[in-house]
CSV table of C-alpha atoms in Angstrom, one decimal:
chain,number,residue,atom,x,y,z
A,298,MET,CA,11.4,-8.2,5.4
A,299,GLN,CA,7.6,-8.1,5.0
A,300,ILE,CA,6.7,-9.0,1.5
A,301,ILE,CA,3.1,-7.8,0.8
A,302,PRO,CA,1.3,-8.8,-2.4
A,303,ALA,CA,-1.1,-6.1,-3.6
A,304,ILE,CA,-4.6,-6.2,-5.0
A,305,ASP,CA,-5.9,-3.0,-6.5
A,306,LEU,CA,-9.6,-3.0,-7.0
A,307,LYS,CA,-11.5,-1.3,-9.8
A,308,GLU,CA,-15.2,-2.1,-10.3
A,309,GLY,CA,-14.7,-5.3,-8.3
A,310,CYS,CA,-11.8,-6.6,-10.3
A,311,ALA,CA,-8.1,-6.9,-9.5
A,312,VAL,CA,-6.2,-4.4,-11.8
A,313,ARG,CA,-2.9,-2.7,-12.0
A,314,LEU,CA,-2.3,0.9,-13.1
A,315,SER,CA,0.7,2.7,-14.6
A,316,GLN,CA,1.8,5.8,-12.7
A,317,GLY,CA,-1.6,5.9,-11.0
A,318,ILE,CA,-3.5,6.7,-14.2
A,319,MET,CA,-7.0,5.1,-14.1
A,320,GLU,CA,-7.3,4.9,-17.8
A,321,SER,CA,-4.2,2.6,-17.8
A,322,ALA,CA,-6.0,-0.1,-15.8
A,323,LYS,CA,-5.3,-3.7,-16.9
A,324,VAL,CA,-7.5,-6.4,-15.4
A,325,TYR,CA,-5.7,-9.4,-14.0
A,326,ALA,CA,-8.4,-11.2,-12.1
A,327,ASP,CA,-12.2,-10.9,-11.9
A,328,ASN,CA,-12.3,-12.9,-8.6
A,329,PRO,CA,-10.0,-11.1,-6.1
A,330,ALA,CA,-11.0,-13.4,-3.3
A,331,GLU,CA,-9.5,-16.4,-5.1
A,332,LEU,CA,-6.4,-14.4,-5.9
A,333,ALA,CA,-6.0,-13.6,-2.2
A,334,LYS,CA,-6.3,-17.3,-1.3
A,335,TYR,CA,-3.6,-18.1,-3.8
A,336,PHE,CA,-1.3,-15.6,-2.2
A,337,GLU,CA,-1.9,-17.2,1.1
A,338,ASP,CA,-1.3,-20.7,-0.3
A,339,ILE,CA,2.2,-19.7,-1.7
A,340,GLY,CA,3.4,-18.2,1.6
A,341,ALA,CA,2.0,-14.7,2.0
A,342,GLN,CA,1.1,-13.5,5.5
A,343,TYR,CA,0.0,-10.0,4.6
A,344,LEU,CA,-2.2,-8.5,1.8
A,345,HIS,CA,-2.3,-4.9,0.6
A,346,ILE,CA,-5.6,-3.8,-0.9
A,347,VAL,CA,-6.4,-0.4,-2.5
A,348,ASP,CA,-9.9,0.6,-3.4
A,349,LEU,CA,-9.0,2.6,-6.5
A,350,ASP,CA,-12.6,3.7,-7.1
A,351,GLY,CA,-12.8,4.8,-3.5
A,352,ALA,CA,-9.6,6.7,-3.7
A,353,PHE,CA,-10.9,8.9,-6.5
A,354,ALA,CA,-14.4,9.2,-5.1
A,355,GLY,CA,-13.3,10.0,-1.6
A,356,LYS,CA,-15.5,7.2,-0.1
A,357,PRO,CA,-15.4,3.4,-0.2
A,358,LYS,CA,-16.6,1.7,-3.4
A,359,ASN,CA,-15.5,-1.9,-3.1
A,360,CYS,CA,-16.5,-2.8,0.5
A,361,ALA,CA,-18.4,-6.0,-0.4
A,362,VAL,CA,-15.4,-7.3,-2.4
A,363,ILE,CA,-13.0,-6.5,0.4
A,364,GLU,CA,-15.2,-8.2,3.0
A,365,GLN,CA,-15.4,-11.3,0.8
A,366,ILE,CA,-11.6,-11.3,0.5
A,367,ALA,CA,-11.3,-11.1,4.3
A,368,LYS,CA,-13.7,-13.9,4.9
A,369,ASN,CA,-12.0,-16.2,2.3
A,370,CYS,CA,-8.5,-16.1,3.7
A,371,SER,CA,-6.6,-15.6,7.0
A,372,LEU,CA,-4.1,-13.0,5.6
A,373,LYS,CA,-3.5,-9.9,7.6
A,374,ILE,CA,-5.1,-7.3,5.4
A,375,GLU,CA,-4.4,-3.6,5.1
A,376,VAL,CA,-6.9,-1.4,3.1
A,377,GLY,CA,-6.6,2.0,1.7
A,378,GLY,CA,-8.5,4.2,-0.7
A,379,GLY,CA,-11.3,6.7,0.2
A,380,ILE,CA,-11.0,6.3,4.0
A,381,ARG,CA,-11.8,9.8,5.3
A,382,ASP,CA,-13.6,9.3,8.7
A,383,GLU,CA,-13.7,7.2,11.8
A,384,ASP,CA,-16.9,5.4,10.8
A,385,THR,CA,-15.2,4.0,7.7
A,386,ILE,CA,-12.2,2.9,9.8
A,387,GLN,CA,-14.5,1.0,12.2
A,388,MET,CA,-16.5,-0.5,9.3
A,389,TYR,CA,-13.3,-2.0,7.7
A,390,LEU,CA,-11.9,-3.3,11.0
A,391,GLN,CA,-15.2,-4.9,11.9
A,392,SER,CA,-15.3,-6.6,8.4
A,393,GLY,CA,-12.0,-8.5,9.1
A,394,VAL,CA,-9.4,-6.0,7.9
A,395,GLU,CA,-6.3,-5.8,10.1
A,396,ARG,CA,-5.4,-2.2,9.6
A,397,VAL,CA,-6.4,0.8,7.5
A,398,ILE,CA,-4.3,3.1,5.4
A,399,LEU,CA,-4.8,6.9,5.6
A,400,GLY,CA,-3.5,8.9,2.7
A,401,SER,CA,-5.3,12.1,1.6
A,402,ILE,CA,-7.0,12.7,4.9
A,403,ALA,CA,-3.6,12.4,6.7
A,404,LEU,CA,-2.2,15.2,4.6
A,405,LYS,CA,-5.2,17.4,5.1
A,406,LYS,CA,-5.8,16.6,8.7
A,407,PRO,CA,-2.6,15.1,10.3
A,408,ARG,CA,-4.0,15.6,13.8
A,409,PHE,CA,-7.0,13.4,12.9
A,410,ALA,CA,-4.6,10.7,11.6
A,411,LEU,CA,-2.6,10.8,14.8
A,412,GLU,CA,-5.8,10.6,16.9
A,413,MET,CA,-7.0,7.6,14.9
A,414,ALA,CA,-3.6,5.9,15.4
A,415,GLN,CA,-4.1,6.2,19.1
A,416,LYS,CA,-7.4,4.2,18.8
A,417,TYR,CA,-6.9,1.9,15.8
A,418,ALA,CA,-4.3,0.1,13.7
A,419,VAL,CA,-3.4,2.8,11.2
A,420,VAL,CA,-0.8,3.0,8.4
A,421,ILE,CA,0.0,6.3,6.7
A,422,GLY,CA,0.3,6.2,2.9
A,423,ILE,CA,2.7,8.7,1.5
A,424,ASP,CA,2.5,8.8,-2.3
A,425,ALA,CA,4.8,11.3,-4.0
A,426,LYS,CA,5.3,13.0,-7.4
A,427,ASP,CA,8.7,14.5,-7.7
A,428,GLY,CA,9.1,14.2,-4.0
A,429,LYS,CA,5.9,16.0,-3.2
A,430,VAL,CA,2.8,14.4,-1.6
A,431,ALA,CA,-0.1,13.6,-4.0
A,432,THR,CA,-3.7,13.0,-2.9
A,433,GLU,CA,-7.2,12.1,-4.2
A,434,GLY,CA,-6.1,8.9,-5.9
A,435,TRP,CA,-2.8,10.6,-7.0
A,436,ALA,CA,-4.8,13.1,-9.1
A,437,LYS,CA,-3.6,16.1,-7.1
A,438,SER,CA,-0.1,17.1,-6.1
A,439,GLY,CA,0.7,19.8,-3.6
A,440,ASP,CA,3.8,21.5,-2.3
A,441,VAL,CA,4.5,19.3,0.8
A,442,LEU,CA,7.7,17.3,0.6
A,443,ALA,CA,7.2,13.7,1.4
A,444,TRP,CA,10.0,13.3,3.9
A,445,GLU,CA,9.0,16.5,5.8
A,446,PHE,CA,5.4,15.2,6.0
A,447,ALA,CA,6.7,11.8,7.3
A,448,GLU,CA,8.4,13.6,10.2
A,449,ASN,CA,4.9,14.5,11.5
A,450,PHE,CA,4.4,10.9,12.6
A,451,LYS,CA,7.8,10.4,14.4
A,452,GLY,CA,7.2,8.9,17.8
A,453,SER,CA,3.5,8.3,17.1
A,454,LYS,CA,1.3,5.2,17.4
A,455,VAL,CA,1.2,4.9,13.6
A,456,GLU,CA,2.1,1.3,12.8
A,457,ALA,CA,3.9,1.9,9.5
A,458,ILE,CA,4.4,4.2,6.5
A,459,ILE,CA,3.9,3.0,3.0
A,460,CYS,CA,5.8,5.3,0.5
A,461,THR,CA,5.3,5.2,-3.2
A,462,ASP,CA,7.2,7.0,-5.9
A,463,ILE,CA,4.3,7.5,-8.3
A,464,ALA,CA,6.5,8.0,-11.4
A,465,ARG,CA,7.8,4.4,-10.9
A,466,ASP,CA,4.6,2.7,-9.9
A,467,GLY,CA,3.5,0.0,-12.3
A,468,MET,CA,6.5,0.7,-14.6
A,469,LEU,CA,8.7,-2.2,-13.6
A,470,GLY,CA,11.7,0.0,-13.7
A,471,GLY,CA,13.0,-0.6,-10.1
A,472,LEU,CA,12.1,0.9,-6.7
A,473,ASN,CA,13.2,4.3,-5.5
A,474,VAL,CA,15.2,2.9,-2.6
A,475,GLU,CA,16.8,6.2,-1.7
A,476,PHE,CA,13.4,7.9,-1.4
A,477,THR,CA,12.2,5.0,0.8
A,478,LYS,CA,15.3,5.2,3.1
A,479,LYS,CA,14.8,8.9,3.6
A,480,ILE,CA,11.2,8.4,4.6
A,481,GLN,CA,12.3,5.7,7.0
A,482,GLU,CA,15.0,7.9,8.6
A,483,LYS,CA,12.8,11.0,8.9
A,484,SER,CA,9.8,9.1,10.4
A,485,GLY,CA,11.6,6.6,12.5
A,486,LEU,CA,8.7,4.2,11.7
A,487,PHE,CA,8.4,0.8,10.1
A,488,THR,CA,8.6,1.7,6.4
A,489,ILE,CA,7.3,-0.2,3.4
A,490,ALA,CA,8.5,0.5,-0.1
A,491,SER,CA,6.1,0.6,-3.0
A,492,GLY,CA,6.2,1.5,-6.7
A,493,GLY,CA,8.3,-0.1,-9.4
A,494,LEU,CA,9.6,-3.3,-8.0
A,495,SER,CA,10.9,-5.3,-11.0
A,496,ASP,CA,13.2,-8.2,-9.9
A,497,PHE,CA,15.1,-9.9,-7.1
A,498,LYS,CA,17.7,-7.1,-7.3
A,499,ASP,CA,15.2,-4.8,-5.8
A,500,PHE,CA,14.7,-7.1,-2.8
A,501,GLU,CA,18.4,-7.3,-2.3
A,502,SER,CA,18.7,-3.5,-2.4
A,503,LEU,CA,16.0,-3.1,0.2
A,504,CYS,CA,17.6,-5.7,2.4
A,505,ALA,CA,21.0,-3.9,2.1
A,506,GLU,CA,19.3,-0.7,3.3
A,507,LYS,CA,17.4,-2.5,6.0
A,508,ILE,CA,14.0,-1.4,4.7
A,509,ASP,CA,11.2,-3.1,6.6
A,510,GLY,CA,8.9,-4.2,3.9
A,511,VAL,CA,7.8,-4.0,0.3
A,512,ILE,CA,4.6,-4.2,-1.7
A,513,VAL,CA,4.6,-6.4,-4.8
A,514,GLY,CA,2.2,-5.7,-7.6
A,515,LYS,CA,2.8,-5.6,-11.3
A,516,ALA,CA,6.1,-7.6,-11.1
A,517,PHE,CA,4.0,-10.6,-9.9
A,518,TYR,CA,1.1,-10.0,-12.3
A,519,GLU,CA,3.5,-9.7,-15.3
A,520,ASN,CA,5.4,-12.8,-14.2
A,521,LYS,CA,8.6,-10.9,-13.6
A,522,ILE,CA,9.3,-12.5,-10.2
A,523,ASP,CA,8.5,-15.8,-8.6
A,524,LEU,CA,6.6,-14.7,-5.5
A,525,ARG,CA,6.8,-18.1,-3.8
A,526,GLU,CA,10.6,-17.9,-4.1
A,527,ALA,CA,10.7,-14.4,-2.9
A,528,PHE,CA,8.9,-15.4,0.3
A,529,LEU,CA,11.4,-18.1,0.9
A,530,LYS,CA,14.5,-16.0,0.2
A,531,PHE,CA,13.6,-12.6,1.6
A,532,GLY,CA,10.4,-13.0,3.7
């Protein structure tokens, strides 16, 4: 299972939110590049970065910090938040990012997302409130069911789907494994769980359901899990 530590960026700092609410941001590191290097040193191979400012603004806001992170480590980095066009995709890939995450734009223009996946390394981010896809930094929620949306990418060149149950994100109450499994089944793609991981029991539940990967955020930052041990046991 891919275990992917997360760095969420707000004004250049590594923060965590609760349920996607920007006002809940808690700063954990003012040097994200050093944090990424630490993840690499303890066994990480991948890194998940979200430009929170970019997600809300609809355009990248922490590019310089992300480029610095990419230069400072050899992790395979995926980046999301405010990526709405091909130029931005190219910019990130040229700066050392491995793949990009399309969220809001994938919902608005699924054909565009599929076309980009034919040309570049693309991941689809599906973030849901009460099972319905949310966009614009999770500020807006529509009527599209997450698993129905996931079916649009079945058989495509999309590398993976990251699915987040927003109600659980940052709450340390446990992952929504059932939700993740449904996305995996409907899409037929490599599926990464996100939102609410709390302890090693979550890793065990994901392994039991053969979920492909998981993003680790607040559980690490709040010292709820030993990430080095997680890489050894489950990675």
